[in-house]
Tab-separated table of C-alpha atoms and ligand atoms in Angstrom:
chain	number	residue	atom	x	y	z
A	1	MET	CA	8.789	32.763	67.497
A	2	ALA	CA	11.429	31.663	65.046
A	3	LYS	CA	10.487	30.028	61.776
A	4	LYS	CA	11.113	26.378	61.177
A	5	GLY	CA	10.304	23.739	58.621
A	6	LEU	CA	7.224	21.852	59.716
A	7	LEU	CA	6.356	18.185	59.732
A	8	ILE	CA	2.706	18.158	58.703
A	9	VAL	CA	0.476	15.076	58.862
A	10	TYR	CA	-2.902	14.800	57.136
A	11	THR	CA	-4.607	11.639	58.327
A	12	GLY	CA	-8.082	10.248	59.046
A	13	ASN	CA	-10.758	8.410	57.087
A	14	GLY	CA	-12.313	11.441	55.376
A	15	LYS	CA	-11.517	12.717	51.926
A	16	GLY	CA	-9.080	15.572	51.469
A	17	LYS	CA	-5.635	14.433	52.606
A	18	THR	CA	-3.888	14.242	49.267
A	19	THR	CA	-5.880	17.234	48.028
A	20	ALA	CA	-4.692	19.322	50.989
A	21	ALA	CA	-1.091	18.373	50.252
A	22	LEU	CA	-1.532	19.372	46.611
A	23	GLY	CA	-2.980	22.678	47.793
A	24	LEU	CA	0.193	23.398	49.768
A	25	ALA	CA	2.298	22.477	46.757
A	26	TYR	CA	0.340	24.941	44.656
A	27	ARG	CA	0.848	27.658	47.258
A	28	MET	CA	4.612	27.013	47.464
A	29	LEU	CA	4.982	27.077	43.687
A	30	GLY	CA	3.390	30.510	43.654
A	31	HIS	CA	6.346	31.678	45.759
A	32	LYS	CA	8.768	30.027	43.322
A	33	LYS	CA	9.753	27.467	45.951
A	34	ARG	CA	10.811	23.998	44.927
A	35	VAL	CA	8.494	21.084	45.720
A	36	SER	CA	8.907	17.333	45.515
A	37	MET	CA	5.932	15.017	45.727
A	38	ILE	CA	6.426	11.297	46.081
A	39	GLN	CA	3.268	9.214	45.773
A	40	PHE	CA	3.735	5.830	47.366
A	41	ILE	CA	0.470	4.269	46.296
A	42	LYS	CA	-1.571	5.030	43.258
A	43	GLY	CA	-4.312	3.225	41.429
A	44	SER	CA	-4.671	2.963	37.704
A	45	TRP	CA	-6.664	6.174	37.189
A	46	LYS	CA	-5.266	8.977	35.103
A	47	TYR	CA	-4.852	11.448	37.947
A	48	GLY	CA	-5.284	15.100	37.015
A	49	GLU	CA	-2.303	16.097	39.129
A	50	MET	CA	0.030	13.991	37.024
A	51	GLU	CA	-0.830	16.230	34.069
A	52	SER	CA	-0.861	19.564	35.932
A	53	VAL	CA	2.639	19.075	37.270
A	54	LYS	CA	4.096	19.270	33.778
A	55	ARG	CA	3.374	23.000	33.812
A	56	TYR	CA	5.629	23.471	36.815
A	57	ALA	CA	8.404	21.170	35.651
A	58	ASP	CA	11.098	23.717	36.587
A	59	LEU	CA	10.104	23.769	40.265
A	60	LEU	CA	8.139	20.596	40.896
A	61	ASP	CA	9.504	17.051	40.978
A	62	PHE	CA	6.779	14.469	40.930
A	63	HIS	CA	7.323	10.760	41.435
A	64	VAL	CA	4.689	8.069	41.265
A	65	MET	CA	6.097	4.962	42.899
A	66	GLY	CA	4.779	1.447	43.401
A	67	LYS	CA	1.627	1.565	41.311
A	68	GLY	CA	-1.184	0.176	43.410
A	69	PHE	CA	1.051	-1.973	45.596
A	70	ILE	CA	-0.320	-3.286	48.874
A	71	PHE	CA	-3.851	-3.517	47.506
A	72	LYS	CA	-2.951	-5.953	44.768
A	73	SER	CA	-0.449	-7.954	46.750
A	74	GLU	CA	-0.440	-11.049	44.522
A	75	ASP	CA	3.291	-10.730	44.843
A	76	GLN	CA	4.053	-9.407	48.310
A	77	GLU	CA	7.796	-9.624	47.929
A	78	ALA	CA	7.668	-7.365	44.882
A	79	ASP	CA	5.394	-4.963	46.767
A	80	VAL	CA	7.828	-4.688	49.659
A	81	LYS	CA	10.733	-4.185	47.269
A	82	ALA	CA	8.839	-1.391	45.480
A	83	ALA	CA	7.981	0.218	48.822
A	84	ARG	CA	11.630	0.106	49.948
A	85	GLU	CA	12.821	1.659	46.710
A	86	ALA	CA	10.213	4.385	46.988
A	87	TRP	CA	11.285	5.069	50.554
A	88	GLU	CA	14.944	5.262	49.500
A	89	LEU	CA	14.011	7.990	47.049
A	90	ALA	CA	12.213	9.814	49.870
A	91	GLU	CA	15.291	9.547	52.107
A	92	GLN	CA	17.535	10.873	49.366
A	93	THR	CA	15.148	13.709	48.583
A	94	ILE	CA	15.003	14.797	52.222
A	95	ALA	CA	18.762	14.565	52.724
A	96	ALA	CA	19.532	16.410	49.481
A	97	ASN	CA	17.756	19.516	50.805
A	98	ARG	CA	16.917	20.851	47.356
A	99	HIS	CA	13.224	21.457	48.021
A	100	GLN	CA	11.344	23.715	50.415
A	101	LEU	CA	8.433	21.273	50.516
A	102	VAL	CA	8.529	17.491	50.294
A	103	ILE	CA	5.214	15.616	50.159
A	104	LEU	CA	5.180	11.935	51.059
A	105	ASP	CA	1.734	10.931	49.880
A	106	GLU	CA	0.247	7.801	51.503
A	107	LEU	CA	3.457	7.149	53.435
A	108	THR	CA	1.467	6.004	56.486
A	109	TYR	CA	0.701	2.688	54.768
A	110	LEU	CA	4.380	1.785	54.572
A	111	ILE	CA	4.468	1.967	58.349
A	112	LYS	CA	1.084	0.343	58.885
A	113	PHE	CA	1.886	-2.673	56.717
A	114	LYS	CA	5.490	-2.804	58.006
A	115	MET	CA	6.909	-2.484	54.508
A	116	VAL	CA	9.675	-0.219	55.767
A	117	PRO	CA	10.830	-0.229	59.420
A	118	GLU	CA	9.164	2.605	61.309
A	119	ASP	CA	12.471	3.452	63.040
A	120	ARG	CA	14.018	4.215	59.698
A	121	ILE	CA	11.177	6.515	58.657
A	122	ILE	CA	11.106	8.333	62.001
A	123	LYS	CA	14.881	8.789	61.834
A	124	ALA	CA	14.796	10.419	58.395
A	125	LEU	CA	11.955	12.723	59.424
A	126	THR	CA	13.693	13.634	62.688
A	127	GLU	CA	16.877	14.500	60.816
A	128	LYS	CA	15.202	16.465	58.027
A	129	PRO	CA	16.804	19.796	57.111
A	130	GLU	CA	15.678	22.446	59.568
A	131	MET	CA	13.872	24.736	57.147
A	132	MET	CA	12.326	22.017	54.982
A	133	HIS	CA	8.578	21.457	55.271
A	134	VAL	CA	7.513	17.824	54.964
A	135	VAL	CA	3.927	16.656	54.511
A	136	VAL	CA	2.886	13.054	55.185
A	137	THR	CA	-0.569	11.851	54.175
A	138	GLY	CA	-2.541	8.642	54.684
A	139	ARG	CA	-5.018	7.014	57.014
A	140	ASP	CA	-4.026	5.546	60.372
A	141	ALA	CA	-0.950	7.683	61.057
A	142	SER	CA	1.132	5.934	63.717
A	143	GLU	CA	1.495	7.299	67.243
A	144	ARG	CA	5.171	8.033	66.749
A	145	LEU	CA	4.523	9.977	63.578
A	146	ILE	CA	1.844	12.049	65.303
A	147	GLU	CA	4.157	12.615	68.269
A	148	LEU	CA	6.959	13.860	66.027
A	149	ALA	CA	4.780	16.113	63.843
A	150	ASP	CA	4.316	19.861	64.364
A	151	LEU	CA	0.914	19.949	62.709
A	152	VAL	CA	-1.580	17.099	62.517
A	153	THR	CA	-5.014	17.401	60.946
A	154	GLU	CA	-7.486	14.562	60.929
A	155	MET	CA	-9.903	14.472	58.015
A	156	ARG	CA	-12.966	12.839	59.513
A	157	GLU	CA	-15.670	11.512	57.264
A	158	ILE	CA	-19.066	12.996	57.885
A	159	LYS	CA	-20.458	12.191	54.437
A	160	HIS	CA	-18.963	10.772	51.294
A	161	PRO	CA	-20.820	10.436	47.971
A	162	PHE	CA	-19.415	6.918	47.579
A	163	HIS	CA	-21.955	5.765	50.187
A	164	SER	CA	-24.838	7.109	48.088
A	165	GLY	CA	-23.598	5.155	45.111
A	166	ILE	CA	-21.953	8.092	43.349
A	167	LYS	CA	-18.846	6.960	41.526
A	168	ALA	CA	-15.428	8.610	41.561
A	169	GLN	CA	-15.450	11.659	39.304
A	170	LYS	CA	-12.822	13.323	37.176
A	171	GLY	CA	-11.306	16.379	38.840
A	172	ILE	CA	-12.682	15.421	42.267
A	173	GLU	CA	-11.234	11.999	43.025
A	174	PHE	CA	-8.569	11.810	40.359
B	1	ATP	P1	-8.130	12.825	48.045
B	1	ATP	O1	-7.054	12.248	47.187
B	1	ATP	O2	-9.416	12.941	47.290
B	1	ATP	O3	-7.720	14.069	48.780
B	1	ATP	P2	-7.593	11.286	50.401
B	1	ATP	O4	-6.164	11.426	50.080
B	1	ATP	O5	-8.088	11.942	51.657
B	1	ATP	O6	-8.483	11.754	49.175
B	1	ATP	P3	-7.282	8.414	50.356
B	1	ATP	O7	-7.438	7.647	51.615
B	1	ATP	O8	-5.916	8.640	49.811
B	1	ATP	O9	-8.066	9.801	50.523
B	1	ATP	O10	-8.199	7.731	49.281
B	1	ATP	C1	-8.154	8.098	47.950
B	1	ATP	C2	-9.473	7.897	47.248
B	1	ATP	O11	-10.489	7.356	48.091
B	1	ATP	C3	-10.083	9.206	46.751
B	1	ATP	O12	-10.633	8.926	45.480
B	1	ATP	C4	-11.156	9.548	47.710
B	1	ATP	O13	-12.258	10.263	47.172
B	1	ATP	C5	-11.601	8.210	48.174
B	1	ATP	N1	-12.054	8.327	49.552
B	1	ATP	C6	-11.491	9.053	50.520
B	1	ATP	N2	-12.187	8.980	51.667
B	1	ATP	C7	-13.231	8.151	51.396
B	1	ATP	C8	-14.338	7.663	52.157
B	1	ATP	N3	-14.467	8.020	53.420
B	1	ATP	N4	-15.215	6.829	51.552
B	1	ATP	C9	-15.059	6.470	50.246
B	1	ATP	N5	-14.045	6.897	49.474
B	1	ATP	C10	-13.141	7.722	50.033
B	2	MG	MG1	-4.686	10.224	49.531
């Protein structure tokens, strides 16, 4: 069967979605392929990946957008504006076709909380360049996103140390 760029979705309530996407990025970089990762939601931790990416600056574009929006939401209008701007960058990145892999980390929340119209997101993903691989992560992936995707994996929580009172640890959670 012919090759094609895949739309990959990592969803579910278990840990490993963003980590899996980073694993693919690492694999692509080993083949000297260009990668763009856009993180739509991030907390205030100093994430290890933000440091690692500096070593691959020639091949890897890394954008952290909308720091912690949605969960703070003291100012919802500002949150929606930040989400829209982040999505516009994603649209431009896909259309520009300069990367073999584009990771849209936690994009599902923009759909879930109706911060960007789902039609618009589905359209951009439907029209993505043929050979470009796109990864979407986040809980509660919408039905339309799952329908459109070529590969969907659900991370399902069986155990998480959080429930035994173990706090987030450097190198594992961030
Ligand atoms: P990771 O970034 O570790 O791959 P993820 O992308 O699958 O996790 P998110 O839903 O983005 O998970 O949540 C990010 C943070 O929440 C991570 O620190 C992760 O360890 C934590 N987390 C993920 N799943 C659970 C869970 N089931 N219970 C408690 N904390 C969780
Ligand atoms: Mg994640």
